[in-house]
Every structure is written in structure tokens, then in C-alpha cells.
Coordinates of C-alpha atoms and ligand atoms in Angstrom, one line a residue:
M1 CA -4.0 3.2 4.4
S2 CA -0.8 3.6 2.5
D3 CA -1.4 3.6 -1.2
K4 CA 1.9 1.7 -1.8
V5 CA 2.7 -1.9 -1.1
L6 CA 5.9 -2.3 0.7
F7 CA 8.3 -5.1 -0.2
F8 CA 10.0 -7.0 2.6
D9 CA 12.7 -9.2 1.1
T10 CA 13.7 -12.3 3.0
T11 CA 16.0 -13.8 0.4
L12 CA 18.9 -13.6 2.9
R13 CA 16.8 -15.3 5.7
D14 CA 13.9 -17.5 4.5
G15 CA 15.5 -17.8 1.1
E16 CA 18.8 -18.8 2.5
Q17 CA 17.1 -21.5 4.6
C18 CA 16.5 -23.5 1.4
P19 CA 18.9 -26.5 1.1
G20 CA 21.8 -25.7 -1.1
A21 CA 21.4 -21.9 -0.9
S22 CA 23.6 -20.9 1.9
M23 CA 25.7 -17.8 1.1
N24 CA 28.9 -16.5 2.7
L25 CA 29.3 -12.9 3.9
R26 CA 30.6 -11.6 0.6
Q27 CA 27.7 -13.2 -1.3
K28 CA 25.1 -11.9 1.2
L29 CA 26.6 -8.4 0.9
E30 CA 26.4 -8.5 -2.9
V31 CA 22.7 -9.6 -2.7
A32 CA 22.0 -6.9 -0.2
R33 CA 23.6 -4.1 -2.3
Q34 CA 21.6 -5.3 -5.3
L35 CA 18.3 -5.4 -3.3
E36 CA 19.0 -1.8 -2.3
K37 CA 19.3 -0.9 -6.0
L38 CA 16.1 -2.7 -6.7
G39 CA 14.5 -0.6 -4.0
V40 CA 13.0 -3.1 -1.7
D41 CA 11.7 -1.4 1.5
V42 CA 13.0 -3.9 4.0
I43 CA 15.8 -6.4 3.8
E44 CA 15.5 -9.2 6.4
A45 CA 19.3 -9.8 6.6
G46 CA 19.2 -13.0 8.8
F47 CA 18.5 -14.6 12.1
P48 CA 21.2 -13.1 14.3
C49 CA 21.1 -15.5 17.2
I50 CA 21.5 -18.6 15.1
S51 CA 25.3 -18.3 14.7
D52 CA 28.1 -15.9 14.9
G53 CA 28.2 -15.9 11.1
D54 CA 24.5 -14.9 10.9
F55 CA 25.0 -12.2 13.4
E56 CA 28.1 -10.9 11.5
S57 CA 26.2 -10.7 8.2
V58 CA 23.2 -8.9 9.6
H59 CA 25.5 -6.4 11.4
T60 CA 27.6 -5.9 8.3
I61 CA 24.6 -5.4 6.0
A62 CA 23.1 -3.0 8.6
R63 CA 26.3 -1.0 8.4
T64 CA 26.6 -1.1 4.6
V65 CA 23.1 -0.6 3.2
K66 CA 21.8 3.0 3.5
K67 CA 18.4 3.1 1.9
C68 CA 16.4 0.1 3.2
R69 CA 15.2 -0.9 6.6
I70 CA 17.2 -3.8 7.9
A71 CA 15.4 -6.5 9.9
G72 CA 16.8 -9.2 12.1
L73 CA 14.6 -12.2 13.0
A74 CA 14.1 -13.3 16.6
R75 CA 12.0 -15.8 18.5
C76 CA 10.0 -14.4 21.4
V77 CA 13.0 -15.1 23.6
E78 CA 15.1 -12.5 25.4
N79 CA 18.5 -13.6 24.1
D80 CA 17.2 -13.7 20.5
I81 CA 15.7 -10.2 20.7
R82 CA 18.7 -8.6 22.3
Q83 CA 21.0 -10.2 19.7
A84 CA 18.7 -9.0 16.9
A85 CA 18.8 -5.5 18.4
A86 CA 22.6 -5.5 18.5
A87 CA 22.9 -6.8 15.0
V88 CA 20.6 -4.2 13.4
A89 CA 22.0 -1.3 15.5
P90 CA 24.3 0.1 12.8
A91 CA 21.1 0.8 10.7
G92 CA 19.9 3.3 13.4
E93 CA 16.3 4.3 13.0
R94 CA 16.1 1.9 10.0
G95 CA 16.7 -1.1 12.2
R96 CA 13.8 -3.5 12.7
I97 CA 13.3 -6.4 15.1
H98 CA 11.1 -9.1 13.6
V99 CA 9.8 -11.3 16.4
F100 CA 7.7 -14.4 15.7
L101 CA 5.7 -17.0 17.7
A102 CA 3.4 -19.7 16.4
T103 CA -0.3 -19.3 17.1
S104 CA -2.1 -22.3 15.4
P105 CA -3.6 -25.1 17.5
L106 CA -1.1 -27.6 16.1
H107 CA 1.9 -25.5 17.0
R108 CA 0.5 -24.6 20.4
E109 CA -0.3 -28.1 21.4
F110 CA 2.6 -30.1 19.8
K111 CA 5.5 -27.7 19.4
L112 CA 5.2 -25.1 22.1
K113 CA 3.0 -26.9 24.6
K114 CA 1.4 -23.6 25.6
S115 CA -2.1 -22.4 26.2
K116 CA -3.7 -19.6 24.1
E117 CA -3.2 -17.2 27.1
E118 CA 0.4 -18.2 27.5
I119 CA 1.1 -17.5 23.8
I120 CA -0.4 -14.1 24.0
E121 CA 1.7 -13.3 27.1
M122 CA 4.9 -14.4 25.4
A123 CA 4.1 -12.5 22.3
V124 CA 3.3 -9.3 24.2
A125 CA 6.5 -9.7 26.4
G126 CA 8.6 -10.2 23.2
V127 CA 7.2 -7.2 21.4
K128 CA 7.6 -5.0 24.5
L129 CA 11.2 -6.0 25.0
A130 CA 11.9 -5.4 21.3
K131 CA 10.1 -2.1 21.4
S132 CA 12.3 -1.0 24.3
L133 CA 15.3 -1.6 22.0
V134 CA 14.2 -0.3 18.6
N135 CA 11.3 1.7 17.3
D136 CA 10.4 -0.5 14.4
V137 CA 9.0 -3.9 15.6
E138 CA 7.3 -6.5 13.4
F139 CA 5.4 -9.4 14.9
S140 CA 4.7 -12.6 13.0
A141 CA 2.0 -15.1 14.1
E142 CA 3.6 -18.2 12.7
D143 CA 1.1 -20.5 11.0
A144 CA -1.5 -17.7 11.1
S145 CA -3.5 -19.1 8.2
R146 CA -4.3 -22.3 10.3
T147 CA -5.1 -20.3 13.5
E148 CA -8.7 -19.7 14.7
H149 CA -9.7 -16.3 13.3
D150 CA -11.0 -14.9 16.5
Y151 CA -7.9 -16.0 18.5
L152 CA -5.6 -14.6 15.7
A153 CA -7.5 -11.3 16.0
Q154 CA -6.8 -11.3 19.8
V155 CA -3.1 -11.9 19.3
V156 CA -2.9 -9.2 16.6
E157 CA -4.7 -6.6 18.8
A158 CA -2.5 -7.5 21.8
V159 CA 0.8 -7.1 19.9
I160 CA -0.2 -3.8 18.4
D161 CA -1.0 -2.5 21.8
A162 CA 2.4 -3.7 22.9
G163 CA 4.1 -1.7 20.2
A164 CA 4.2 -3.7 17.0
T165 CA 4.0 -1.4 14.0
T166 CA 3.8 -4.3 11.4
V167 CA 1.8 -7.4 12.0
N168 CA 2.6 -10.3 9.7
I169 CA 0.1 -13.1 9.0
P170 CA 2.2 -15.9 7.5
D171 CA 0.9 -18.8 5.5
T172 CA 3.8 -20.8 6.9
V173 CA 3.1 -24.1 5.3
G174 CA 1.6 -22.9 2.0
F175 CA -1.8 -24.1 3.0
T176 CA -4.2 -21.3 2.2
T177 CA -6.0 -20.2 -1.0
P178 CA -6.6 -16.8 -2.4
T179 CA -10.2 -16.5 -1.3
E180 CA -9.5 -17.8 2.1
Y181 CA -6.5 -15.6 2.7
F182 CA -8.5 -12.5 1.4
A183 CA -11.1 -13.4 4.0
I184 CA -8.5 -13.7 6.9
I185 CA -7.1 -10.3 6.1
K186 CA -10.6 -8.8 5.8
Y187 CA -11.6 -10.4 9.1
L188 CA -8.6 -8.8 10.8
K189 CA -9.4 -5.4 9.3
D190 CA -13.0 -5.6 10.5
N191 CA -12.4 -7.1 13.9
V192 CA -9.1 -5.8 15.3
K193 CA -9.9 -2.4 16.7
N194 CA -6.4 -0.9 16.6
I195 CA -5.5 -2.4 13.2
D196 CA -5.0 1.0 11.7
K197 CA -2.0 1.5 14.0
A198 CA 0.0 -1.2 12.1
V199 CA 0.8 -2.3 8.6
I200 CA -0.7 -5.7 7.7
S201 CA 2.0 -7.9 6.2
V202 CA 1.7 -11.2 4.4
H203 CA 4.2 -14.0 4.0
C204 CA 3.4 -17.0 1.9
H205 CA 5.0 -20.3 1.1
N206 CA 4.5 -22.0 -2.2
D207 CA 3.8 -25.6 -1.3
I208 CA 0.8 -25.9 -3.7
G209 CA 2.0 -23.2 -6.0
M210 CA -0.2 -20.4 -4.7
A211 CA 2.2 -18.1 -2.9
V212 CA 2.0 -15.2 -5.4
A213 CA -1.8 -15.5 -5.9
N214 CA -2.3 -15.6 -2.1
S215 CA -0.1 -12.6 -1.6
L216 CA -2.0 -10.6 -4.2
A217 CA -5.4 -11.6 -2.8
A218 CA -4.1 -10.3 0.6
V219 CA -3.1 -7.0 -1.0
H220 CA -6.5 -6.7 -2.5
A221 CA -8.0 -7.2 1.0
G222 CA -5.8 -4.4 2.4
A223 CA -2.4 -5.9 3.3
R224 CA 0.3 -3.3 2.6
Q225 CA 3.5 -5.3 3.1
V226 CA 4.4 -8.4 1.0
E227 CA 7.2 -10.6 2.2
G228 CA 9.0 -12.8 -0.3
T229 CA 12.3 -13.6 -2.0
I230 CA 13.9 -13.0 -5.3
N231 CA 13.2 -15.9 -7.7
G232 CA 10.9 -17.3 -5.0
I233 CA 13.7 -19.3 -3.4
G234 CA 13.0 -20.6 0.1
E235 CA 12.3 -23.6 2.2
R236 CA 10.6 -26.6 0.5
A237 CA 8.8 -25.2 -2.6
G238 CA 9.9 -21.7 -1.8
N239 CA 8.4 -18.3 -0.9
T240 CA 6.4 -15.7 -2.8
A241 CA 8.5 -14.5 -5.7
I242 CA 8.8 -10.7 -5.2
E243 CA 9.4 -10.0 -8.9
E244 CA 6.1 -11.7 -9.8
V245 CA 4.0 -9.8 -7.3
A246 CA 5.7 -6.5 -8.3
M247 CA 5.0 -7.0 -12.0
A248 CA 1.4 -8.2 -11.3
L249 CA 0.8 -4.9 -9.5
S250 CA 2.6 -2.8 -12.1
T251 CA 0.8 -4.4 -15.0
R252 CA -2.6 -4.9 -13.5
P253 CA -3.1 -2.4 -10.6
E254 CA -6.9 -2.3 -10.9
P255 CA -7.8 -5.9 -10.0
F256 CA -6.0 -5.3 -6.7
G257 CA -7.7 -2.1 -5.8
F258 CA -5.3 0.5 -7.2
E259 CA -5.9 3.1 -9.8
K260 CA -5.3 2.4 -13.5
G261 CA -1.8 3.6 -14.5
S262 CA -0.6 3.9 -10.9
Q263 CA 2.6 2.3 -9.6
P264 CA 1.6 0.7 -6.4
H265 CA 5.1 -0.1 -5.0
N266 CA 8.6 1.5 -4.7
L267 CA 10.6 -1.0 -6.8
N268 CA 12.8 0.1 -9.7
T269 CA 11.6 -2.8 -11.9
R270 CA 14.5 -2.3 -14.4
E271 CA 16.7 -3.8 -11.8
I272 CA 14.7 -7.0 -11.6
V273 CA 16.6 -9.2 -14.0
K274 CA 19.9 -8.1 -12.7
T275 CA 18.8 -8.9 -9.1
S276 CA 17.5 -12.3 -10.2
R277 CA 20.9 -13.0 -11.7
V278 CA 22.8 -11.9 -8.7
V279 CA 20.7 -14.1 -6.4
T280 CA 21.1 -17.0 -8.7
R281 CA 24.8 -16.7 -8.8
M282 CA 25.3 -16.0 -5.1
S283 CA 22.9 -18.7 -3.9
G284 CA 23.6 -21.3 -6.6
M285 CA 19.9 -21.8 -7.0
L286 CA 19.2 -21.9 -10.7
V287 CA 16.0 -20.4 -12.2
Q288 CA 13.9 -22.6 -14.4
R289 CA 13.9 -21.4 -18.1
S290 CA 10.1 -20.8 -18.2
K291 CA 9.9 -18.9 -14.8
A292 CA 7.7 -15.8 -15.1
I293 CA 9.6 -12.5 -15.5
V294 CA 13.1 -13.7 -15.0
G295 CA 13.3 -17.1 -16.7
E296 CA 15.4 -17.2 -20.0
N297 CA 12.2 -18.0 -21.9
A298 CA 10.0 -15.4 -20.2
F299 CA 10.1 -13.2 -23.3
A300 CA 11.2 -15.6 -26.0
H301 CA 8.7 -16.1 -28.8
S302 CA 9.5 -19.1 -30.9
S303 CA 6.3 -19.7 -32.9
G304 CA 6.1 -18.0 -36.3
I305 CA 2.7 -16.5 -35.5
H306 CA 3.8 -14.9 -32.3
Q307 CA 7.0 -13.6 -33.9
H308 CA 5.0 -12.0 -36.7
G309 CA 2.5 -10.5 -34.2
I310 CA 5.3 -9.1 -32.1
L311 CA 7.0 -7.5 -35.1
A312 CA 3.7 -5.9 -36.2
K313 CA 2.9 -4.7 -32.6
R314 CA 4.7 -5.8 -29.5
E315 CA 1.6 -5.8 -27.3
T316 CA -0.1 -8.5 -29.4
Y317 CA 1.8 -11.2 -27.5
E318 CA 3.7 -9.3 -24.8
I319 CA 1.9 -7.8 -21.7
I320 CA 5.2 -6.4 -20.3
D321 CA 7.9 -4.6 -22.2
P322 CA 11.0 -6.7 -21.4
V323 CA 13.0 -3.5 -21.1
E324 CA 10.8 -2.5 -18.1
V325 CA 12.2 -5.5 -16.1
G326 CA 15.7 -5.1 -17.2
W327 CA 16.0 -7.5 -20.2
G328 CA 17.8 -6.7 -23.3
E329 CA 20.5 -4.3 -22.1
T330 CA 23.3 -5.5 -24.5
E331 CA 26.8 -4.4 -24.0
L332 CA 29.8 -5.1 -26.2
P333 CA 31.6 -8.1 -24.7
L334 CA 35.1 -7.6 -23.2
T335 CA 38.2 -9.2 -24.8
K336 CA 41.6 -10.1 -23.6
H337 CA 42.7 -6.6 -24.6
S338 CA 40.3 -5.0 -22.1
G339 CA 42.1 -3.4 -19.2
R340 CA 41.5 -3.5 -15.5
A341 CA 39.5 -0.3 -15.5
A342 CA 37.1 -1.6 -18.1
V343 CA 36.6 -4.9 -16.2
K344 CA 36.0 -3.0 -13.0
A345 CA 33.5 -0.7 -14.7
R346 CA 31.6 -3.6 -16.2
L347 CA 31.6 -5.5 -12.9
E348 CA 30.1 -2.5 -11.2
K349 CA 27.4 -2.3 -13.8
L350 CA 26.7 -6.0 -13.2
G351 CA 26.2 -5.3 -9.5
H352 CA 29.6 -6.6 -8.2
T353 CA 31.3 -4.1 -5.9
L354 CA 34.8 -5.5 -5.2
S355 CA 37.7 -4.5 -3.1
N356 CA 41.1 -4.0 -4.8
D357 CA 42.4 -7.4 -3.9
E358 CA 39.2 -9.0 -5.0
L359 CA 39.4 -7.2 -8.3
S360 CA 43.0 -8.4 -8.8
A361 CA 41.9 -12.0 -8.3
V362 CA 39.1 -11.6 -10.8
F363 CA 41.2 -9.8 -13.3
E364 CA 43.9 -12.5 -13.1
R365 CA 41.2 -15.1 -14.0
F366 CA 39.8 -12.8 -16.7
K367 CA 43.1 -12.6 -18.5
K368 CA 43.5 -16.4 -18.5
V369 CA 40.0 -16.9 -19.8
G370 CA 40.5 -14.1 -22.3
D371 CA 43.5 -16.0 -23.8
S372 CA 41.4 -19.1 -24.6
K373 CA 38.1 -17.3 -25.5
K374 CA 37.5 -14.5 -28.1
F375 CA 34.8 -12.6 -26.1
V376 CA 34.1 -12.5 -22.4
Y377 CA 30.4 -11.9 -22.0
D378 CA 28.7 -10.4 -18.9
D379 CA 27.6 -13.8 -17.7
D380 CA 31.1 -15.2 -18.1
L381 CA 32.4 -12.3 -16.0
S382 CA 29.9 -12.9 -13.2
S383 CA 30.9 -16.6 -13.2
L384 CA 34.5 -15.6 -12.8
V385 CA 33.6 -13.4 -9.8
D386 CA 32.1 -16.3 -7.9
D387 CA 34.8 -18.7 -9.0
S388 CA 37.9 -16.5 -8.3
L389 CA 36.7 -14.9 -5.1
D390 CA 35.3 -18.0 -3.4
T391 CA 38.5 -19.9 -4.2
S392 CA 40.8 -17.1 -3.2
N393 CA 39.0 -16.5 0.1
G394 CA 39.0 -20.2 0.9
V395 CA 41.7 -22.2 2.5
W396 CA 42.8 -24.0 -0.7
K397 CA 43.5 -22.4 -4.1
M398 CA 43.7 -24.1 -7.4
S399 CA 47.1 -23.8 -9.0
H400 CA 47.4 -26.5 -11.8
I401 CA 45.2 -29.3 -13.1
Q402 CA 45.9 -32.0 -15.6
F403 CA 43.7 -35.0 -16.6
I404 CA 43.6 -37.9 -19.0
G405 CA 40.3 -39.4 -20.3
G406 CA 39.0 -41.1 -23.3
D407 CA 37.4 -44.5 -24.1
S408 CA 40.6 -46.5 -23.7
A409 CA 42.7 -44.6 -21.1
R410 CA 42.3 -44.9 -17.3
P411 CA 40.9 -41.6 -16.2
T412 CA 43.6 -39.9 -14.2
A413 CA 44.0 -36.4 -12.8
T414 CA 46.9 -34.6 -11.2
V415 CA 46.0 -31.6 -9.2
T416 CA 48.2 -28.9 -7.5
L417 CA 46.6 -26.8 -4.8
V418 CA 48.1 -23.9 -2.8
K419 CA 47.6 -23.4 0.9
D420 CA 49.4 -20.7 2.9
D421 CA 51.8 -20.1 -0.1
E422 CA 52.8 -23.8 -0.1
E423 CA 52.1 -26.1 -3.1
Y424 CA 50.6 -29.6 -2.7
T425 CA 50.3 -32.0 -5.6
D426 CA 48.6 -35.4 -5.8
C427 CA 47.0 -37.6 -8.4
A428 CA 44.1 -40.1 -8.5
I429 CA 42.3 -42.5 -10.8
G430 CA 38.6 -42.2 -11.1
N431 CA 35.6 -43.6 -13.1
G432 CA 36.0 -40.5 -15.3
P433 CA 38.3 -37.5 -15.4
V434 CA 35.9 -35.4 -13.3
N435 CA 35.8 -38.1 -10.6
A436 CA 39.6 -38.4 -10.8
C437 CA 39.9 -34.7 -10.1
F438 CA 37.6 -34.8 -7.2
K439 CA 39.5 -37.8 -5.7
A440 CA 42.9 -36.0 -6.2
I441 CA 41.4 -32.9 -4.4
D442 CA 40.1 -35.2 -1.6
R443 CA 43.6 -36.7 -1.2
I444 CA 45.3 -33.3 -0.9
T445 CA 42.7 -31.7 1.4
Q446 CA 42.1 -34.8 3.4
T447 CA 38.4 -34.6 3.1
H448 CA 35.9 -37.1 1.6
G449 CA 33.0 -35.6 -0.3
E450 CA 30.0 -37.5 -1.7
L451 CA 28.7 -35.8 -4.8
V452 CA 24.9 -35.5 -4.5
D453 CA 24.1 -33.1 -7.4
Y454 CA 25.9 -31.9 -10.5
N455 CA 24.9 -29.4 -13.1
V456 CA 26.7 -27.9 -16.0
R457 CA 25.6 -25.0 -18.2
A458 CA 27.2 -22.7 -20.8
T459 CA 27.3 -19.1 -19.7
S460 CA 27.1 -17.8 -23.2
T461 CA 26.7 -19.1 -26.8
G462 CA 29.4 -20.4 -29.1
Q463 CA 31.9 -23.2 -28.9
D464 CA 34.2 -21.2 -26.7
A465 CA 31.5 -20.5 -24.1
L466 CA 32.5 -20.8 -20.4
G467 CA 31.2 -23.9 -18.7
E468 CA 29.7 -23.2 -15.3
V469 CA 29.4 -26.1 -13.0
S470 CA 27.3 -26.2 -9.8
V471 CA 27.7 -29.1 -7.4
K472 CA 26.3 -30.2 -4.1
V473 CA 28.6 -32.3 -2.0
Q474 CA 27.9 -34.1 1.3
F475 CA 30.9 -34.2 3.6
G476 CA 31.6 -36.5 6.5
D477 CA 29.2 -38.8 8.3
C478 CA 25.7 -37.7 7.5
E479 CA 23.7 -40.2 9.4
S480 CA 22.5 -37.4 11.6
G481 CA 21.2 -35.6 8.5
C482 CA 23.9 -33.0 7.6
K483 CA 23.1 -30.7 4.7
P484 CA 24.9 -30.8 1.4
I485 CA 27.3 -27.9 0.6
S486 CA 27.0 -26.2 -2.7
G487 CA 30.0 -25.1 -4.9
K488 CA 30.4 -23.4 -8.2
G489 CA 33.2 -23.1 -10.7
A490 CA 33.7 -21.8 -14.2
A491 CA 36.3 -22.4 -17.0
T492 CA 36.4 -22.9 -20.7
D493 CA 37.0 -26.6 -19.9
V494 CA 34.1 -28.3 -18.1
I495 CA 36.4 -30.7 -16.3
E496 CA 38.5 -27.8 -14.9
A497 CA 35.2 -26.1 -14.1
S498 CA 34.0 -29.2 -12.2
A499 CA 37.2 -29.4 -10.2
R500 CA 36.9 -25.7 -9.3
A501 CA 33.3 -26.2 -8.2
Y502 CA 34.3 -29.2 -6.1
L503 CA 37.1 -27.2 -4.5
N504 CA 34.7 -24.4 -3.8
A505 CA 32.5 -26.7 -1.9
V506 CA 35.5 -28.1 0.0
N507 CA 36.5 -24.5 1.0
R508 CA 32.9 -23.6 2.0
N509 CA 32.8 -26.7 4.1
I510 CA 36.0 -25.7 5.9
T511 CA 34.7 -22.1 6.4
F512 CA 31.2 -23.2 7.7
N513 CA 32.9 -25.7 10.1
A514 CA 35.1 -22.9 11.4
L515 CA 32.1 -20.6 11.9
G516 CA 30.1 -23.5 13.4
I517 CA 27.4 -23.3 10.7
S518 CA 25.7 -26.5 9.8
G519 CA 25.1 -24.9 6.5
N520 CA 24.8 -26.0 2.9
Ligands
KIV601 O1 7.0 -18.9 7.3 C1 7.0 -18.3 8.4 O2 6.1 -18.4 9.1 C2 8.2 -17.6 8.7 C3 8.1 -16.7 9.9 C4 9.3 -16.7 10.7 C5 7.7 -15.3 9.4 O3 9.2 -17.6 8.0
ZN602 ZN1 8.6 -18.3 5.9

């Protein structure tokens, strides 16, 4: 058995399935590049057959990332499998096809309407086809944790015989418990005669808050691949948070069956915080302050007793040195006098690899912000990346904005946008200046957005901090249940930041419609 636990990151597939987290190609590439720096073993880059956009992003990531295996998801259906093979092809030997099929009684009877035998036949046929196209094939028995153990063992044995080199045992609905999941993995190890020919993988959802505990229990029982996402983002309550499993294994290897002092995985843990930030920015999914490892408060000690203890000896109240996960790397902030090369170098350090045109767009915004703000901090800079790139790549670009508010004025906004080098100006009255800006944007772009979520936060401290606004907007007639589109914007003025965030959502909606993605 391998003495390392492999990390299979599905932030760009299962993570991206979470409402509000859709990313465009640029954002997915940034996440993938950062995951490569973090050292995950496998990146599941998407579900290629779902849309042209998904295919394109898996293909581009497979071409760009050089160190990780790149997986594409496929149902046990010929077209899915062939598309996944084509999408991961640029990764060569590092390409993986991940086929899945549900095995539990509920799914067999109500979703698939197939007998046990038919499911095994489909699974074997899917794995064989995938194996004829790539060497590295993973099979997932969807809803495995609610599948009869003896039947699950038969499925696993059959797909390994058919060529699967990784067998995944998902807890699809976050139903299992640590002791139960340990027992399932142990049962498979004891009862599947060819189990040593494959890596056992686990994939947990967090519906009752046990995804990390369940994954660790499975590792203890012998699983050697953990699937999860950065910050635990994912459908419903999310997936296993990779950073938490990694730090549990690094900090306490022995309870999970590893030697004291060993490093049971391949991650460069010092990249964890940076990766968390990149995923937050790219997906728009904020991390709660008290979240383990990567939350703002994870290493903040406010009580006097704790502070005194920490000063006397760090280990009194800290089980992990924050530096080991990438906290506390402080750099001098940039100012308006900083040149393009300094901005480029800092952006690269922060994990943003930009083309020349993209750098120009960010640098232009940086100069404007630098005029109204003494220092531009790293977080400010990252906000500007999202803001300037998503706007400049969209159909509409913000040119000018002016608004009137106050307790006795009628809130009014005048907005000028640019499209194809032509300026469009309109104005509107709203129930506040933010609402007036949104209405003016609606009038120019001829859309109608319904704001369903709005968040504002300061990216740094001090009165001249940048305000970063995240919005979720529902466009069009949503009786059939369309998903909200997220948008982000940053500026020293929160009303301007709000307008930028709204325009970002408008542009993303236009892009998703053009690509045929019913995305968020
Ligand atoms: O949760 C699940 O079962 C999945 C599979 C596709 C692996 O995401
Ligand atoms: Zn899942």
C-alpha cells in the first residue's frame, strides 16, 4: 500500500457545482495553476460533456498544467467517455477518465431503473471503453455508502478487473459516519480479492458536518486517495475540505496509521492559504472567519490568557505554526509610485499569471486606485484583478459613474458604459444610490436583474480600504428555476464597487448565455 495519501481536487468540478460558484475559463485556469503549486496529485478539471465551455476548460487545463494528473468526469455513457478522453488528451499519460454510476438501491430503482446485474454490466462496459482510450481510469460507485456491502464489493471487483486503477467509494449525500465509513473501507479491503490492484479513493459530502472526519476514518482504514475541494466548497453543504484533511494528517499522523513525524501526503502546505484565497476570489464563495486553517480567525488569539501563553511559548495554544500553512507572509504594500514591473512581480507572487493585455488592464485600475489610496495591499490587488479582467473581458466596460444620495435627495445615478468602442450613457432613479446604479446599467444593457444576495467587505484595514462587493443576480424569467449569477467588484467607493459587481454579473450572464451554460 502506498504510504502517501493522494489528494484529488475537485474544486473545479464538484466545487463549481455549488450555486453561485461558477467560474469562467480565466478563473478556472488561475485555480488550476495554484492547485499545481499546492501540489495536489489530481485535478478534476470538469465534466467535459456538459457544455462546450466545460470541455474547453478541461482541455485548456490539461494543456497548461504540467505536474498533476488531469481528470475529466463522465457518466457510463459512450459519448461522455469519448469527450472526457478528448478533453484530457493534452495531458498525455497524466490524463485520467473518471467514470461514475450509482449503485445504491434507491438510485438503482428510482433514478436508473436498472437491476444489479445491469448496473455491473454498464460499469464494466464504461470502464473498458475508458481503458481503451487512456491508461488511468477511476470508477466511482455513486451513493456507495448507501449500497449493500456485498453488492458494492462485487461492483468494485468487476471494475478493477475491467481496468480501473482507482475505485472511489463516495458518500454522495453526506450520510455516513466515521465508524461506519471505516467499516465499509475495511470490508472492501477484506472482501474484494483484486483490491490491491487499485487505489481506494473516498469522496465525502458535508451534509451533517462530517466530511473531513469521514475521510480521515477512511484513510485510517486504508483509503489512499482523498477527494475534496479547497475551502470545502461544493454542492449543498459542500465537500471534504482538502486543507483540513492535509493538516490533520500532517499534525497528527499517528492516529491515522502513519509514523510519528512523517508527512503522509505530497502537498506543499505553505501554499494552503494562498490557494484558499485564490479559490475564494475566483469562485466568489467567501470563507467563514472561524473556518479551520484558512479562516481569518484561525490563528487569532484575542483572550489575554492565550496571548500571554503564545508569547511565552507558541505551542501552548497553537497546534500548527501558522507559517506552515502560509499565514503571515507580509510584504510592503505597493503605492501609486510602484511601476508595472513591481505590480507584475507582486501579482505573480499572489498566484495571478496574466497576459500582457490583462496586466495592462489591471495596471490601469491600480493607478486609479493608487491615486485615491495611500497603500495598495495584496488583497486590494487581487480584488482589482477580478474586477478589471472580468469587466474588460465582458461585453460591457465601465467608463464613468456618478450618483446622488442622502436623506433628502432622490437617489439618482448616471452611468456610462463602453461596448465595441462606443459609449452609452443613461440615468435612473432608485430606492438608494446602489439601486439607481443597477437600474441605469439595466437600461443601457437592456437586461433586468433581480438582486438576490449582496455582500460588502473591506479588503484591508484603514479608512481608505478598498470595498469589495459580491452580488448574486437572477436574470430573466426564473420560473423554471434558473440559477443566480455571481459578480464581484472593487473600488474605494462602495457604491462604485457595487455597480462594478452588478456589471460583472451582467457580463457573466451574457457570456454564459453565449456558451449555453445555465451557470451561476
Ligand atoms: O458525490 C458524488 O458521488 C460525486 C461522484 C460523481 C464522484 O460527485
Ligand atoms: Zn460529489
